[in-house]
C-alpha positions as a printed NumPy array, in Angstrom:
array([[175.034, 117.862,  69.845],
       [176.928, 117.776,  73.056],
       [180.815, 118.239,  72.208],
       [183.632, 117.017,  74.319],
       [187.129, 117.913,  73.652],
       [189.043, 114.5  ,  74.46 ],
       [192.517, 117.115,  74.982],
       [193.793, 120.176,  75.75 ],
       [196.666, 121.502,  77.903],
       [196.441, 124.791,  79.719],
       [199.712, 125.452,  81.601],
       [201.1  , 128.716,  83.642],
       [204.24 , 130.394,  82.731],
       [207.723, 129.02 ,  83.797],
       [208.751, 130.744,  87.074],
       [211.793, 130.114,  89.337],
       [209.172, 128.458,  91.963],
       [207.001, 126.807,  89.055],
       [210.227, 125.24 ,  87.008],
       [208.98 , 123.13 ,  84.297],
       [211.835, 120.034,  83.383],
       [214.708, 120.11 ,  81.879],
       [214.612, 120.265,  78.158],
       [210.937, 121.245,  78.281],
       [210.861, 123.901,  76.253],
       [213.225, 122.683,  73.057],
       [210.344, 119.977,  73.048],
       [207.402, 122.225,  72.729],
       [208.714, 123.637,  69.911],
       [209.494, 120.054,  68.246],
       [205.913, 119.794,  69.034],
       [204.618, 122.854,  67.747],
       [203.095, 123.882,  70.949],
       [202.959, 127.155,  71.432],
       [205.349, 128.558,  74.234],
       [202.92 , 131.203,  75.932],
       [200.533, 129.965,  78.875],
       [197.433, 128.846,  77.502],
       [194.987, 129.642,  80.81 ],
       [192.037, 127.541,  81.52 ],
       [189.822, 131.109,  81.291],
       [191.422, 131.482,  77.831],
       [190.608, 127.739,  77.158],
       [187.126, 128.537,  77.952],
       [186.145, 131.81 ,  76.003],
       [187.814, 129.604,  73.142],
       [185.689, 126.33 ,  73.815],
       [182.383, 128.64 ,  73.969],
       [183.31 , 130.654,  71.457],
       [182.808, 126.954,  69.321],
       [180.102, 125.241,  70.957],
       [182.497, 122.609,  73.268],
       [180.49 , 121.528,  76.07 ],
       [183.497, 120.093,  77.999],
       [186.862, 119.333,  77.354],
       [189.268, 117.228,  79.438],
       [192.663, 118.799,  80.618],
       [195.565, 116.559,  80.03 ],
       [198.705, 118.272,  82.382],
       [201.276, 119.047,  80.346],
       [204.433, 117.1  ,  80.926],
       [206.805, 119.946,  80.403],
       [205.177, 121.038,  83.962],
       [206.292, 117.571,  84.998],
       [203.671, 115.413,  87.162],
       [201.614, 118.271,  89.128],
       [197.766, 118.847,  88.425],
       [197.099, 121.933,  90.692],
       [196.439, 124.133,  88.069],
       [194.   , 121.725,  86.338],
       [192.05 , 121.227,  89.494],
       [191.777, 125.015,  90.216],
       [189.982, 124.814,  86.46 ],
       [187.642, 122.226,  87.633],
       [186.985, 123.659,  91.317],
       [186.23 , 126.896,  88.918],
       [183.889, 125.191,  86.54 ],
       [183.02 , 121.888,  87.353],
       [180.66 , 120.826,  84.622],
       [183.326, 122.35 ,  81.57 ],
       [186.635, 120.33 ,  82.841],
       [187.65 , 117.264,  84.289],
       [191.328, 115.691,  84.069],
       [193.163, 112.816,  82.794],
       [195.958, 113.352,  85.306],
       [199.886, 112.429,  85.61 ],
       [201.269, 110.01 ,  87.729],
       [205.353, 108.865,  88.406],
       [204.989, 106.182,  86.483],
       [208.143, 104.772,  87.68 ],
       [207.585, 105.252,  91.482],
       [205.086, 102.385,  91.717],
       [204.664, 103.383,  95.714],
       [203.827, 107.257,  95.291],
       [201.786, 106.521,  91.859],
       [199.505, 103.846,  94.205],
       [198.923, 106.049,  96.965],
       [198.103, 109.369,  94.163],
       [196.1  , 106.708,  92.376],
       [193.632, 105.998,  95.613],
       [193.801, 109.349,  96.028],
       [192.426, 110.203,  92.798],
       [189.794, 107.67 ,  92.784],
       [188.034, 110.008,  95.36 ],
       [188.457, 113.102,  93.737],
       [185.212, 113.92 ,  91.211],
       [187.146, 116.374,  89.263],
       [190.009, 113.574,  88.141],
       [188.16 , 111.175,  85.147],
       [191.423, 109.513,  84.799],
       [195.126, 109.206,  84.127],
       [197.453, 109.235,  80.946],
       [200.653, 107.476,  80.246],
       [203.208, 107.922,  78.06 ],
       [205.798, 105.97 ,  76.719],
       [206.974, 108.248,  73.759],
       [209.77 , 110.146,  75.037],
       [213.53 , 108.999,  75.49 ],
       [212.704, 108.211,  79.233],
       [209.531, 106.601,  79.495],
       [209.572, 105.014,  75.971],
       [210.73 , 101.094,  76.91 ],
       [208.745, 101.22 ,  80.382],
       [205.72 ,  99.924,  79.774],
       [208.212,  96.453,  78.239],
       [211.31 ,  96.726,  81.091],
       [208.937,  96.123,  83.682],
       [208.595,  99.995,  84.761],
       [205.035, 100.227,  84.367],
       [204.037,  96.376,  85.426],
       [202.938,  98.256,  89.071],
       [200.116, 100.119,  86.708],
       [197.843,  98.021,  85.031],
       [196.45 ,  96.251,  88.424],
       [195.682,  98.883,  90.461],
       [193.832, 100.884,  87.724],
       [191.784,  98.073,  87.037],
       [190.968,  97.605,  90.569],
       [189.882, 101.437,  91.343],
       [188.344, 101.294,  87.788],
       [190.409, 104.042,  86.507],
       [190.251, 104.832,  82.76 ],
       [193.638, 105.545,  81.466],
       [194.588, 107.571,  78.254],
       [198.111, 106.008,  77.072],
       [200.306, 107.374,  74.4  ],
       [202.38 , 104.762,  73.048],
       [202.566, 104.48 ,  69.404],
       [205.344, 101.813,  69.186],
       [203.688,  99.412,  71.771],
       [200.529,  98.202,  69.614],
       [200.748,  94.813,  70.431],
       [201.981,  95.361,  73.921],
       [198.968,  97.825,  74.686],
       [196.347,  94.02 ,  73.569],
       [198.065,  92.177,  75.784],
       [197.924,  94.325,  78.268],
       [193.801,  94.841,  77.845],
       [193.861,  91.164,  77.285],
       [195.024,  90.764,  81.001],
       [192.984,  93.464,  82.379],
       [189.441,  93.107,  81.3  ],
       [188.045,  95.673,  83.365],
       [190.467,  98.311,  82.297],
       [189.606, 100.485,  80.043],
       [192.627, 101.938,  77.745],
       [192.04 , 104.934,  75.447],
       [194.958, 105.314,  72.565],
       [195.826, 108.911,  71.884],
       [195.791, 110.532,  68.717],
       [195.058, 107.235,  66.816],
       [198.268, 105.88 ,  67.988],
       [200.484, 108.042,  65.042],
       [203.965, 108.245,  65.4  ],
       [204.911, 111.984,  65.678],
       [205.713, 113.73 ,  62.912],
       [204.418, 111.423,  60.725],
       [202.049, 112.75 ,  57.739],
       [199.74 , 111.968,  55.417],
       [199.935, 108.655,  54.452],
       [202.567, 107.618,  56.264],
       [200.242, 107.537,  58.947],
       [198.424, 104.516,  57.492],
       [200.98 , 101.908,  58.714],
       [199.784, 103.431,  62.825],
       [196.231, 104.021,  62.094],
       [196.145, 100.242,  61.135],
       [198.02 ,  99.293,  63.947],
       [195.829, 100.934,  66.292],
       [192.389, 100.142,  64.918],
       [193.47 ,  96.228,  64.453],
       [192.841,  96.304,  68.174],
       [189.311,  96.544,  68.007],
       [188.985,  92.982,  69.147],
       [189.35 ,  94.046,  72.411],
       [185.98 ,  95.869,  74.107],
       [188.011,  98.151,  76.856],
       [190.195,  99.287,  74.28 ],
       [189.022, 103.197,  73.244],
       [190.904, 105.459,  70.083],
       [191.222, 109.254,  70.254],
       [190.926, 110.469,  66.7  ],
       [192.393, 113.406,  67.816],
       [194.948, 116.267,  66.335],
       [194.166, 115.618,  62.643],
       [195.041, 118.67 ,  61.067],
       [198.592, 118.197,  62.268],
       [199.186, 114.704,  60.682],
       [198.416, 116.281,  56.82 ],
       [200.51 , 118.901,  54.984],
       [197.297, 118.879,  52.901],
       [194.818, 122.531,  53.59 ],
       [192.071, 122.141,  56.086],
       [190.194, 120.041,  55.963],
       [192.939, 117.777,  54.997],
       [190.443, 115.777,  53.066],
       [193.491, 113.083,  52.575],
       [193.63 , 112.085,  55.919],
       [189.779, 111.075,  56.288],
       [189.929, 107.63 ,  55.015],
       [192.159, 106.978,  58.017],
       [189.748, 108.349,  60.292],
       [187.046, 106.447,  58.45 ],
       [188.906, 102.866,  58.672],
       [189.388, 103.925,  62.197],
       [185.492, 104.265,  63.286],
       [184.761, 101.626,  61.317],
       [186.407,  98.927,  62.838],
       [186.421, 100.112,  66.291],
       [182.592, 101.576,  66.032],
       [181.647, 105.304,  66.783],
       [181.026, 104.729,  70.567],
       [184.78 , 103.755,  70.972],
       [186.357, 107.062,  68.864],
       [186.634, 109.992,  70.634],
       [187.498, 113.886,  68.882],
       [189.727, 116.162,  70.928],
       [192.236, 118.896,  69.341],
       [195.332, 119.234,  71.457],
       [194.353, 122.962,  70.548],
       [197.637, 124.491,  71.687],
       [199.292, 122.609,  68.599],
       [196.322, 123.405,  65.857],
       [196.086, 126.904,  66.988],
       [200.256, 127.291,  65.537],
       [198.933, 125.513,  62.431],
       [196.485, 128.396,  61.7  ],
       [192.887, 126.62 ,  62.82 ],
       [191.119, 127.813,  65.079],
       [188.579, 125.835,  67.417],
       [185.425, 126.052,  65.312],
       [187.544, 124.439,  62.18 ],
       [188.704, 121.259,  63.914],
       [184.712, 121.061,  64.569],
       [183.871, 121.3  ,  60.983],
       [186.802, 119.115,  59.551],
       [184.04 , 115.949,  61.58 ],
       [180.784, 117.699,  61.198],
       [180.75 , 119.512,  57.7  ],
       [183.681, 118.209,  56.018],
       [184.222, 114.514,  56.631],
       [181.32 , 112.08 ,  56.184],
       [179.956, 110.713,  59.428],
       [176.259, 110.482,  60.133],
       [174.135, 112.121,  62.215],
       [174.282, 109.121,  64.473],
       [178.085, 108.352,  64.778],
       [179.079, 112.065,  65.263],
       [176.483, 111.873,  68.001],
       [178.97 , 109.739,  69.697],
       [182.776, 110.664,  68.399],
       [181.976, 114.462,  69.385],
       [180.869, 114.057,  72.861],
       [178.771, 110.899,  74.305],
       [181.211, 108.194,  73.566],
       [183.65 , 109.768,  75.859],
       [181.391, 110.956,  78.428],
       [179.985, 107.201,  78.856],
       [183.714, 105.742,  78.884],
       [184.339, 108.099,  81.658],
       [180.873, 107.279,  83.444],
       [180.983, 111.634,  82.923],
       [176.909, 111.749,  82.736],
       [175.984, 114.339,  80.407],
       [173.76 , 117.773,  81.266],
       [172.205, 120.168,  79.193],
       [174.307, 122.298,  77.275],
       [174.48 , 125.958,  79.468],
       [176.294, 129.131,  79.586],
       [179.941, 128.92 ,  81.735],
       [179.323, 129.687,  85.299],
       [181.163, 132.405,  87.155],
       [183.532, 130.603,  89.276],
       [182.374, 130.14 ,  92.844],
       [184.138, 129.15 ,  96.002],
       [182.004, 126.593,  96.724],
       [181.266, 124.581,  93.488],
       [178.376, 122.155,  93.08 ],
       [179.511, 118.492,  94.213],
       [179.795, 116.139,  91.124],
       [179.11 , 112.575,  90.888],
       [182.684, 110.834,  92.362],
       [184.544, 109.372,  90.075],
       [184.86 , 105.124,  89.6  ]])
């Protein structure tokens, strides 16, 4: 089975020339991130220590909008990572010109948007983030948004942009919540299946149940979510950085979907890995041992 990770952050330590934002850290440890750099080599010995095939590097946004660290992991190892990358969402100018930028660049499969913290929470309503949706459409760029209060909002918006494709994080739970509370957001979320371009990450389980792995009391959440939206539209991914400070390691949050909660053969074929590399027009090779890094990688297929 080919297995994509839909998220993980890899980040370099905070330096006076590298300064991440202002209140960065206080929120990775709301988070339960852990504070130490998480390197894209120690991403890797992790991902093959598991089986993961690929996994797609989300920027963190304590490191604010850049992605150079995320392309030197792709220029390193171009078949293992590609990026959902960062844009000023409210600089619709500098976000269009970094958006036809990125439409040229193989290594960058798409963006992600937030609208979860304090200052980016009401932008996708106030008018902030009205620049976005067009544009993305037009260059065909798939774009991950994390927006848990903006359910309804998020249909319109695919409602108005046909040819966009929109991919909710983490089943679009509120953070924090747990357990069953999560119900009320999981509904939410997969109530949107009416709409074809619209794409769930069932993502970061363990860390919505206080139950032990494999948080068994969660599933029928997961199970209500594939079933309405189909397995080609649900995509696993770990946001390992915040499992690995709940105890889990990599090969775990495998095993909670393949041994533990009851998919078939068939629709784990496509959660784990093909639904997301087809969303992402990411054509999928034969499984192989992680290059050495070379100046000169292989070219990959551009992106859409």
């Amino acid at each position: 089975m080919f297995v994509v990770d839909s998220q993980v952050h890899i980040w370099k330590e905070e330096t006076p020339d590298r300064p991440w934002v202002p209140g960065a850290r206080e929120r990775i440890r709301l988070n339960g991130h852990r504070e130490d750099p998480f390197s894209y080599e120690e991403c890797l010995q992790l991902m093959d220590e598991a089986g993961v095939n690929r996994a797609l590097i989300l920027p963190p946004s304590w490191e604010g909008n850049r992605i150079d660290y995320a392309l030197e992991a792709c220029e390193a190892y171009p078949e293992r990572f590609g990026i959902m990358a960062r844009i000023p969402q409210n600089k619709p100018e500098e976000g269009t010109a970094m958006l036809r930028d990125f439409a040229q660049n193989p290594h960058i499969k798409g963006t992600r948007l937030t609208f979860h913290r304090p200052q980016d929470r009401n932008w996708m309503i106030d008018g902030t983030n009205d620049w976005y949706w067009p544009i993305a459409e037009e260059l065909n760029i798939p774009t991950m948004v994390h927006a848990p209060v903006w359910k309804a909002e998020l249909g319109q918006i695919a409602g108005r942009h046909p040819g966009l494709k929109i991919i909710i994080d983490h089943m679009g739970i509120m953070a924090r919540c747990v357990d069953d509370a999560i119900g009320y957001w999981v509904q939410e979320t997969a109530d949107l299946y009416e709409h074809p371009n619209i794409y769930v990450k069932v993502s970061a389980l363990p860390g919505y149940s206080t139950q032990p792995f494999p948080n068994l009391n969660i599933e029928k959440y997961v199970r209500e979510m594939v079933d309405k939206m189909g397995p080609e539209r649900c995509f696993w991914g770990t946001d390992i950085t915040r499992l690995l400070g709940h105890g889990l390691s990599y090969v775990e949050t495998i095993e909670q979907f393949t041994k533990h909660f009851d998919f078939t053969p068939e629709e784990l074929e496509w959660i784990m890995g093909r639904g997301i590399c087809e969303c992402l027009d990411w054509p999928i090779t034969s499984p192989s041992p992680s290059p050495s890094p070379s100046p000169s990688p292989s070219p990959a297929e551009p992106a859409k």
